[in-house]
Amino acid sequence: MKVAFKIWLDHNGKAFGDGPYELLKRVEKTNSLNEAAHQMGMSYSKAWKLIQTLEKRLGFPLLDRKVGGVSGGGSEVTSEAVELMKRYDRFEKDVGEAIEKLYQRHFSNL
Amino acid sequence: MKVAFKIWLDHNGKAFGDGPYELLKRVEKTNSLNEAAHQMGMSYSKAWKLIQTLEKRLGFPLLDRKVGGVSGGGSEVTSEAVELMKRYDRFEKDVGEAIEKLYQRHFSNL
């Protein structure tokens, strides 16, 4: 037996969680929302709508769209998104450790 | 902004969580799986299958079926199920408090 969990930030609906974290991490690496979405088996339009929804709920931008230029455009994560990912990652790890400890305390002999 | 979470016990799949907890609580009150399922908008057969699956994954019985008798049958939660519910309830509350504290620590200014 083990314990499993899911956490997310909420503000009038899901504002951030594992899925968005993974999507943004991939944008950070590829500088392309299209490529990041593709890697996760998500359509570009679905990923784009998701980002729009999250930005509205969070109250700050997650992506900077670069239009045209030598590299032909692409997306960059904003500094706010980088900060959010950093915090979320630490938060998620701390939550995992806390839950594991509490599970041992309450269910040590299950 | 706030944090939300879901926890569950896992052993080759979901073995216990909020849904089963609520179902068993209602069986405890009504002594009827049929009534408990109905209150949750679940069919009896779905509730019965769920209980069977959980019992297999947990490795102990959750319900005692009383067949016939003056009261015309019904279901009672086992002592193991009572113990599990008690532990799960405390565990869930402790997890909620721990997550709230960690959320304040990591996202106090979000």
mmCIF file of C-alpha atoms in Angstrom:
data_model
loop_
_atom_site.group_PDB
_atom_site.id
_atom_site.type_symbol
_atom_site.label_atom_id
_atom_site.label_comp_id
_atom_site.label_asym_id
_atom_site.label_seq_id
_atom_site.Cartn_x
_atom_site.Cartn_y
_atom_site.Cartn_z
ATOM 1 C CA MET A 1 0.000 0.000 0.000
ATOM 2 C CA LYS A 2 1.157 3.519 -0.708
ATOM 3 C CA VAL A 3 -0.298 6.995 -0.757
ATOM 4 C CA ALA A 4 -0.786 9.067 -3.894
ATOM 5 C CA PHE A 5 -1.715 12.713 -4.274
ATOM 6 C CA LYS A 6 -2.435 15.550 -6.625
ATOM 7 C CA ILE A 7 -2.143 19.234 -5.806
ATOM 8 C CA TRP A 8 -3.012 22.324 -7.802
ATOM 9 C CA LEU A 9 -3.416 26.044 -7.368
ATOM 10 C CA ASP A 10 -6.948 27.281 -7.722
ATOM 11 C CA HIS A 11 -8.412 30.680 -8.477
ATOM 12 C CA ASN A 12 -11.863 30.412 -10.030
ATOM 13 C CA GLY A 13 -10.746 26.999 -11.316
ATOM 14 C CA LYS A 14 -7.392 25.277 -11.814
ATOM 15 C CA ALA A 15 -4.695 27.926 -12.104
ATOM 16 C CA PHE A 16 -1.554 25.756 -11.991
ATOM 17 C CA GLY A 17 -0.558 22.140 -11.467
ATOM 18 C CA ASP A 18 1.530 19.269 -12.789
ATOM 19 C CA GLY A 19 0.279 19.485 -16.382
ATOM 20 C CA PRO A 20 0.938 23.227 -16.811
ATOM 21 C CA TYR A 21 4.279 22.802 -15.044
ATOM 22 C CA GLU A 22 5.358 20.146 -17.522
ATOM 23 C CA LEU A 23 4.102 22.158 -20.481
ATOM 24 C CA LEU A 24 6.012 25.276 -19.413
ATOM 25 C CA LYS A 25 9.164 23.259 -18.687
ATOM 26 C CA ARG A 26 9.029 22.012 -22.270
ATOM 27 C CA VAL A 27 8.476 25.511 -23.643
ATOM 28 C CA GLU A 28 11.480 26.628 -21.598
ATOM 29 C CA LYS A 29 13.614 24.000 -23.331
ATOM 30 C CA THR A 30 12.241 24.282 -26.849
ATOM 31 C CA ASN A 31 11.119 27.934 -26.978
ATOM 32 C CA SER A 32 8.064 26.650 -28.803
ATOM 33 C CA LEU A 33 4.574 26.104 -27.434
ATOM 34 C CA ASN A 34 3.776 24.087 -30.528
ATOM 35 C CA GLU A 35 6.684 21.709 -29.918
ATOM 36 C CA ALA A 36 5.961 21.516 -26.165
ATOM 37 C CA ALA A 37 2.305 20.696 -26.804
ATOM 38 C CA HIS A 38 3.251 18.113 -29.431
ATOM 39 C CA GLN A 39 5.623 16.384 -26.981
ATOM 40 C CA MET A 40 2.725 16.045 -24.552
ATOM 41 C CA GLY A 41 0.276 14.748 -27.151
ATOM 42 C CA MET A 42 -1.748 17.973 -26.916
ATOM 43 C CA SER A 43 -2.949 20.069 -29.843
ATOM 44 C CA TYR A 44 -1.471 23.539 -30.206
ATOM 45 C CA SER A 45 -4.902 25.144 -29.885
ATOM 46 C CA LYS A 46 -5.648 23.263 -26.679
ATOM 47 C CA ALA A 47 -2.277 24.259 -25.216
ATOM 48 C CA TRP A 48 -2.805 27.865 -26.268
ATOM 49 C CA LYS A 49 -6.263 27.994 -24.678
ATOM 50 C CA LEU A 50 -4.884 26.402 -21.522
ATOM 51 C CA ILE A 51 -2.161 29.033 -21.250
ATOM 52 C CA GLN A 52 -4.706 31.813 -21.782
ATOM 53 C CA THR A 53 -6.940 30.391 -19.043
ATOM 54 C CA LEU A 54 -4.058 29.970 -16.601
ATOM 55 C CA GLU A 55 -2.776 33.494 -17.259
ATOM 56 C CA LYS A 56 -6.217 34.912 -16.534
ATOM 57 C CA ARG A 57 -6.522 32.927 -13.293
ATOM 58 C CA LEU A 58 -2.969 33.645 -12.157
ATOM 59 C CA GLY A 59 -3.108 37.304 -13.081
ATOM 60 C CA PHE A 60 0.236 37.418 -14.884
ATOM 61 C CA PRO A 61 1.626 36.301 -18.266
ATOM 62 C CA LEU A 62 3.314 32.918 -18.632
ATOM 63 C CA LEU A 63 4.529 33.214 -22.212
ATOM 64 C CA ASP A 64 6.098 35.900 -24.361
ATOM 65 C CA ARG A 65 5.310 35.349 -28.006
ATOM 66 C CA LYS A 66 8.153 36.284 -30.302
ATOM 67 C CA VAL A 67 6.745 36.982 -33.726
ATOM 68 C CA GLY A 68 8.984 36.627 -36.784
ATOM 69 C CA GLY A 69 12.666 37.572 -36.596
ATOM 70 C CA VAL A 70 15.621 35.441 -37.686
ATOM 71 C CA SER A 71 14.412 32.409 -35.705
ATOM 72 C CA GLY A 72 10.911 32.685 -37.157
ATOM 73 C CA GLY A 73 9.113 33.375 -33.890
ATOM 74 C CA GLY A 74 8.394 31.063 -30.983
ATOM 75 C CA SER A 75 7.491 31.375 -27.315
ATOM 76 C CA GLU A 76 9.522 32.158 -24.242
ATOM 77 C CA VAL A 77 8.454 31.647 -20.670
ATOM 78 C CA THR A 78 8.235 34.901 -18.712
ATOM 79 C CA SER A 79 10.310 35.581 -15.601
ATOM 80 C CA GLU A 80 7.073 35.270 -13.586
ATOM 81 C CA ALA A 81 6.543 31.801 -15.044
ATOM 82 C CA VAL A 82 10.121 30.809 -14.192
ATOM 83 C CA GLU A 83 9.566 31.958 -10.609
ATOM 84 C CA LEU A 84 6.232 30.135 -10.415
ATOM 85 C CA MET A 85 7.755 26.893 -11.730
ATOM 86 C CA LYS A 86 10.591 27.126 -9.210
ATOM 87 C CA ARG A 87 8.199 27.632 -6.318
ATOM 88 C CA TYR A 88 5.750 24.997 -7.504
ATOM 89 C CA ASP A 89 8.525 22.441 -7.882
ATOM 90 C CA ARG A 90 9.778 23.021 -4.308
ATOM 91 C CA PHE A 91 6.226 23.138 -2.966
ATOM 92 C CA GLU A 92 5.317 19.860 -4.659
ATOM 93 C CA LYS A 93 8.424 18.116 -3.299
ATOM 94 C CA ASP A 94 7.750 19.392 0.236
ATOM 95 C CA VAL A 95 4.123 18.291 -0.003
ATOM 96 C CA GLY A 96 5.200 14.834 -1.165
ATOM 97 C CA GLU A 97 7.552 14.474 1.807
ATOM 98 C CA ALA A 98 4.964 15.735 4.294
ATOM 99 C CA ILE A 99 2.302 13.365 2.965
ATOM 100 C CA GLU A 100 4.694 10.424 3.087
ATOM 101 C CA LYS A 101 5.536 11.176 6.740
ATOM 102 C CA LEU A 102 1.862 11.525 7.677
ATOM 103 C CA TYR A 103 1.030 8.333 5.820
ATOM 104 C CA GLN A 104 3.676 6.462 7.819
ATOM 105 C CA ARG A 105 2.286 7.925 11.021
ATOM 106 C CA HIS A 106 -1.335 7.045 10.323
ATOM 107 C CA PHE A 107 -1.000 3.838 8.325
ATOM 108 C CA SER A 108 2.303 2.329 9.429
ATOM 109 C CA ASN A 109 0.681 -1.061 9.923
ATOM 110 C CA LEU A 110 -1.786 -1.155 7.016
ATOM 111 C CA MET B 1 -5.381 32.029 -4.893
ATOM 112 C CA LYS B 2 -5.588 28.881 -2.832
ATOM 113 C CA VAL B 3 -4.243 25.345 -2.948
ATOM 114 C CA ALA B 4 -6.357 22.264 -3.582
ATOM 115 C CA PHE B 5 -5.468 18.604 -3.252
ATOM 116 C CA LYS B 6 -6.621 15.040 -3.587
ATOM 117 C CA ILE B 7 -5.110 12.049 -1.813
ATOM 118 C CA TRP B 8 -5.818 8.372 -2.095
ATOM 119 C CA LEU B 9 -4.393 5.038 -1.041
ATOM 120 C CA ASP B 10 -3.056 2.936 -3.873
ATOM 121 C CA HIS B 11 -2.352 -0.756 -4.218
ATOM 122 C CA ASN B 12 -2.510 -1.872 -7.851
ATOM 123 C CA GLY B 13 -4.902 1.037 -8.386
ATOM 124 C CA LYS B 14 -7.032 3.238 -6.141
ATOM 125 C CA ALA B 15 -7.677 1.389 -2.884
ATOM 126 C CA PHE B 16 -9.292 4.156 -0.800
ATOM 127 C CA GLY B 17 -10.060 7.842 -1.001
ATOM 128 C CA ASP B 18 -12.728 10.500 -0.508
ATOM 129 C CA GLY B 19 -15.405 8.753 -2.592
ATOM 130 C CA PRO B 20 -15.159 5.379 -0.828
ATOM 131 C CA TYR B 21 -14.930 7.176 2.518
ATOM 132 C CA GLU B 22 -18.197 8.988 1.861
ATOM 133 C CA LEU B 23 -19.883 5.836 0.581
ATOM 134 C CA LEU B 24 -18.901 3.839 3.667
ATOM 135 C CA LYS B 25 -19.934 6.671 5.995
ATOM 136 C CA ARG B 26 -23.380 6.547 4.424
ATOM 137 C CA VAL B 27 -23.556 2.760 4.735
ATOM 138 C CA GLU B 28 -22.604 3.173 8.399
ATOM 139 C CA LYS B 29 -25.591 5.489 8.882
ATOM 140 C CA THR B 30 -28.138 3.669 6.746
ATOM 141 C CA ASN B 31 -26.953 0.050 6.977
ATOM 142 C CA SER B 32 -27.735 -0.138 3.292
ATOM 143 C CA LEU B 33 -25.323 -0.039 0.368
ATOM 144 C CA ASN B 34 -28.274 0.534 -1.924
ATOM 145 C CA GLU B 35 -29.393 3.600 0.022
ATOM 146 C CA ALA B 36 -25.817 4.896 0.393
ATOM 147 C CA ALA B 37 -25.208 4.541 -3.350
ATOM 148 C CA HIS B 38 -28.523 6.209 -4.132
ATOM 149 C CA GLN B 39 -27.660 9.190 -1.921
ATOM 150 C CA MET B 40 -24.476 9.653 -3.916
ATOM 151 C CA GLY B 41 -26.171 9.341 -7.298
ATOM 152 C CA MET B 42 -24.428 6.026 -7.931
ATOM 153 C CA SER B 43 -26.068 2.823 -9.126
ATOM 154 C CA TYR B 44 -26.123 -0.111 -6.720
ATOM 155 C CA SER B 45 -24.151 -2.286 -9.130
ATOM 156 C CA LYS B 46 -21.456 0.358 -9.528
ATOM 157 C CA ALA B 47 -21.187 0.763 -5.746
ATOM 158 C CA TRP B 48 -21.053 -2.999 -5.287
ATOM 159 C CA LYS B 49 -18.305 -3.390 -7.883
ATOM 160 C CA LEU B 50 -16.385 -0.530 -6.293
ATOM 161 C CA ILE B 51 -16.540 -2.170 -2.859
ATOM 162 C CA GLN B 52 -15.397 -5.501 -4.343
ATOM 163 C CA THR B 53 -12.438 -3.805 -6.036
ATOM 164 C CA LEU B 54 -11.446 -1.869 -2.919
ATOM 165 C CA GLU B 55 -11.659 -4.996 -0.735
ATOM 166 C CA LYS B 56 -9.366 -6.854 -3.124
ATOM 167 C CA ARG B 57 -6.845 -4.012 -3.153
ATOM 168 C CA LEU B 58 -6.998 -3.419 0.613
ATOM 169 C CA GLY B 59 -6.889 -7.097 1.483
ATOM 170 C CA PHE B 60 -9.746 -6.994 3.987
ATOM 171 C CA PRO B 61 -13.562 -6.816 3.873
ATOM 172 C CA LEU B 62 -15.341 -3.470 4.111
ATOM 173 C CA LEU B 63 -18.924 -4.705 4.276
ATOM 174 C CA ASP B 64 -20.796 -7.506 5.990
ATOM 175 C CA ARG B 65 -23.902 -8.456 4.058
ATOM 176 C CA LYS B 66 -26.808 -9.377 6.252
ATOM 177 C CA VAL B 67 -29.160 -11.550 4.264
ATOM 178 C CA GLY B 68 -32.820 -11.726 5.258
ATOM 179 C CA GLY B 69 -33.850 -11.619 8.902
ATOM 180 C CA VAL B 70 -36.432 -9.327 10.466
ATOM 181 C CA SER B 71 -34.909 -6.211 8.935
ATOM 182 C CA GLY B 72 -34.846 -7.804 5.475
ATOM 183 C CA GLY B 73 -31.077 -7.760 5.029
ATOM 184 C CA GLY B 74 -28.739 -4.822 4.471
ATOM 185 C CA SER B 75 -25.048 -4.066 4.825
ATOM 186 C CA GLU B 76 -22.898 -3.225 7.803
ATOM 187 C CA VAL B 77 -19.414 -1.806 7.686
ATOM 188 C CA THR B 78 -16.811 -4.117 9.174
ATOM 189 C CA SER B 79 -14.656 -3.173 12.149
ATOM 190 C CA GLU B 80 -11.705 -2.964 9.723
ATOM 191 C CA ALA B 81 -13.639 -0.455 7.643
ATOM 192 C CA VAL B 82 -14.476 1.604 10.747
ATOM 193 C CA GLU B 83 -10.785 1.666 11.680
ATOM 194 C CA LEU B 84 -9.783 2.590 8.123
ATOM 195 C CA MET B 85 -12.298 5.436 7.993
ATOM 196 C CA LYS B 86 -11.079 6.778 11.323
ATOM 197 C CA ARG B 87 -7.465 6.740 10.191
ATOM 198 C CA TYR B 88 -8.236 8.138 6.751
ATOM 199 C CA ASP B 89 -10.226 10.997 8.238
ATOM 200 C CA ARG B 90 -7.385 12.005 10.582
ATOM 201 C CA PHE B 91 -4.809 11.507 7.834
ATOM 202 C CA GLU B 92 -6.770 13.672 5.413
ATOM 203 C CA LYS B 93 -7.145 16.472 7.954
ATOM 204 C CA ASP B 94 -3.425 16.391 8.818
ATOM 205 C CA VAL B 95 -2.529 16.421 5.122
ATOM 206 C CA GLY B 96 -4.793 19.411 4.548
ATOM 207 C CA GLU B 97 -3.137 21.341 7.386
ATOM 208 C CA ALA B 98 0.378 20.429 6.219
ATOM 209 C CA ILE B 99 -0.375 21.480 2.633
ATOM 210 C CA GLU B 100 -1.876 24.776 3.777
ATOM 211 C CA LYS B 101 1.245 25.540 5.838
ATOM 212 C CA LEU B 102 3.560 24.673 2.963
ATOM 213 C CA TYR B 103 1.450 26.724 0.575
ATOM 214 C CA GLN B 104 1.784 29.756 2.858
ATOM 215 C CA ARG B 105 5.518 29.198 3.052
ATOM 216 C CA HIS B 106 6.075 28.874 -0.700
ATOM 217 C CA PHE B 107 3.393 31.164 -2.092
ATOM 218 C CA SER B 108 2.762 33.712 0.649
ATOM 219 C CA ASN B 109 3.000 36.567 -1.833
ATOM 220 C CA LEU B 110 1.311 35.067 -4.893
#
